[in-house]
Amino acid sequence: MHVVGSIGSLGKGQNEAGVVNVAVKTVVFTGSQNGLRIKTWARPSNGFVKGVVFEHALMRNVENPVIIDQNYCPDNENCPGQNGLRIKTWARPSNGFVKGVVFEHALMRNVENPVIIDQNYCPDNENCPGQVSGVKISQVSYSDIQGTSATQVAVKFDCSAGNPCKGIELQDVKLTYGNSTAKSSCKNVDGTISGFVAPPVAYREI
């Protein structure tokens, strides 16, 4: 007896319904590649999986008896990574800090936001509209960062007006964007640039 107990291919499209309250019970898997499997594409999506129940399952010579795979991307089929080298802080008061972070020797392949600091993170304006991040970010270094961006803005520093980013170092960064020119976006940040850096980055005075 061969039973398929797979949930997929979720996340292949940007907007899709979620999977809710699925029950797989009293099943036998024989000689299959996967048993109890939840698979989602490695793409941006609004989908979700909730309330899934697997119980009373018997495996007979199954390669992957229990598997959750959220990085499904066969043959690298248009699966841009959502973020590359990312530092994110909520736009709320805080006594926290980020200091002395080093990113080096990183290769991007069609990645959204390859280099990003986001200090104004406030999804759906949840308990943080109009506020600024209290987290202090300083001494962050990016060295030998190469590859391709899936977004035209390849380097983005969106720092807090109340606690600007300080000491952000860029050295030997080369990021391209398709057949067009990659761009950078800088807000409330200062630092240093050395070697060849593309796209060009102009720190804003703070």
Short mmCIF file of C-alpha atoms in Angstrom, two decimals, residues 20-123:
data_model
loop_
_atom_site.label_atom_id
_atom_site.label_comp_id
_atom_site.label_asym_id
_atom_site.label_seq_id
_atom_site.Cartn_x
_atom_site.Cartn_y
_atom_site.Cartn_z
CA VAL A 20 -5.69 25.00 7.84
CA ASN A 21 -6.81 22.01 9.90
CA VAL A 22 -5.53 19.12 7.78
CA ALA A 23 -5.47 15.68 9.40
CA VAL A 24 -3.59 12.65 8.04
CA LYS A 25 -4.34 9.57 10.14
CA THR A 26 -3.81 5.81 10.00
CA VAL A 27 -1.59 5.62 6.93
CA VAL A 28 1.15 3.33 5.62
CA PHE A 29 4.08 4.52 3.49
CA THR A 30 5.99 1.89 1.51
CA GLY A 31 9.11 2.55 -0.57
CA SER A 32 8.38 6.25 -1.07
CA GLN A 33 10.81 9.16 -1.24
CA ASN A 34 8.90 11.17 1.35
CA GLY A 35 6.51 10.29 4.13
CA LEU A 36 4.82 13.01 6.17
CA ARG A 37 5.93 16.11 4.32
CA ILE A 38 5.20 19.83 4.38
CA LYS A 39 6.90 21.66 1.51
CA THR A 40 6.97 25.37 0.70
CA TRP A 41 8.71 27.23 -2.10
CA ALA A 42 11.62 29.51 -1.23
CA ARG A 43 9.77 32.60 -2.41
CA PRO A 44 7.96 35.55 -0.81
CA SER A 45 4.37 34.57 -0.05
CA ASN A 46 1.38 35.44 2.11
CA GLY A 47 0.47 31.78 2.60
CA PHE A 48 0.52 29.86 5.86
CA VAL A 49 0.13 26.36 7.32
CA LYS A 50 -1.74 25.88 10.60
CA GLY A 51 -3.40 23.10 12.52
CA VAL A 52 -1.89 20.10 10.70
CA VAL A 53 -2.12 16.71 12.42
CA PHE A 54 -0.21 13.54 11.46
CA GLU A 55 -0.87 10.45 13.56
CA HIS A 56 -0.81 6.64 13.41
CA ALA A 57 1.63 6.43 10.48
CA LEU A 58 3.69 3.34 9.57
CA MET A 59 6.88 3.76 7.50
CA ARG A 60 8.36 0.95 5.38
CA ASN A 61 11.64 1.78 3.64
CA VAL A 62 10.89 5.52 3.34
CA GLU A 63 13.76 7.93 2.55
CA ASN A 64 12.40 10.99 4.42
CA PRO A 65 9.79 9.72 6.89
CA VAL A 66 9.10 13.15 8.47
CA ILE A 67 10.14 16.32 6.67
CA ILE A 68 9.38 20.05 6.64
CA ASP A 69 11.11 21.69 3.67
CA GLN A 70 10.75 25.49 3.47
CA ASN A 71 13.58 25.92 0.98
CA TYR A 72 12.12 24.05 -1.99
CA CYS A 73 13.57 25.41 -5.22
CA PRO A 74 14.12 22.76 -7.91
CA ASP A 75 16.92 23.65 -10.33
CA ASN A 76 17.10 27.17 -8.80
CA GLU A 77 13.83 28.00 -10.56
CA ASN A 78 13.35 31.72 -9.85
CA CYS A 79 13.60 31.54 -6.08
CA PRO A 80 15.08 34.84 -4.92
CA GLY A 81 16.16 34.99 -1.32
CA GLN A 82 14.12 37.56 0.60
CA ASN A 83 17.04 39.08 2.49
CA GLY A 84 20.79 38.72 2.46
CA LEU A 85 22.95 40.33 5.15
CA ARG A 86 20.24 41.85 7.33
CA ILE A 87 20.08 43.65 10.66
CA LYS A 88 16.51 44.43 11.71
CA THR A 89 15.21 46.28 14.77
CA TRP A 90 11.68 47.20 15.77
CA ALA A 91 10.72 50.88 15.64
CA ARG A 92 10.18 51.00 19.39
CA PRO A 93 12.01 52.33 22.46
CA SER A 94 14.77 49.98 23.61
CA ASN A 95 18.04 49.87 25.52
CA GLY A 96 19.52 47.25 23.20
CA PHE A 97 22.51 47.58 20.91
CA VAL A 98 24.28 45.88 17.99
CA LYS A 99 28.04 46.38 17.85
CA GLY A 100 31.07 44.81 16.20
CA VAL A 101 29.33 42.76 13.49
CA VAL A 102 31.44 41.51 10.55
CA PHE A 103 30.04 40.25 7.24
CA GLU A 104 32.66 39.03 4.77
CA HIS A 105 33.15 36.80 1.71
CA ALA A 106 29.44 36.54 0.86
CA LEU A 107 28.03 35.63 -2.56
CA MET A 108 24.50 36.71 -3.49
CA ARG A 109 22.51 35.03 -6.24
CA ASN A 110 19.33 36.92 -7.13
CA VAL A 111 18.70 37.98 -3.52
CA GLU A 112 16.23 40.66 -2.47
CA ASN A 113 17.90 43.24 -0.20
CA PRO A 114 21.44 41.80 -0.31
CA VAL A 115 22.71 44.36 2.23
CA ILE A 116 20.15 45.92 4.55
CA ILE A 117 19.88 47.56 7.95
CA ASP A 118 16.24 48.21 8.83
CA GLN A 119 15.70 50.12 12.08
CA ASN A 120 12.14 51.10 11.20
CA TYR A 121 10.63 47.61 11.18
CA CYS A 122 6.93 47.88 12.04
CA PRO A 123 4.81 45.30 10.18
#
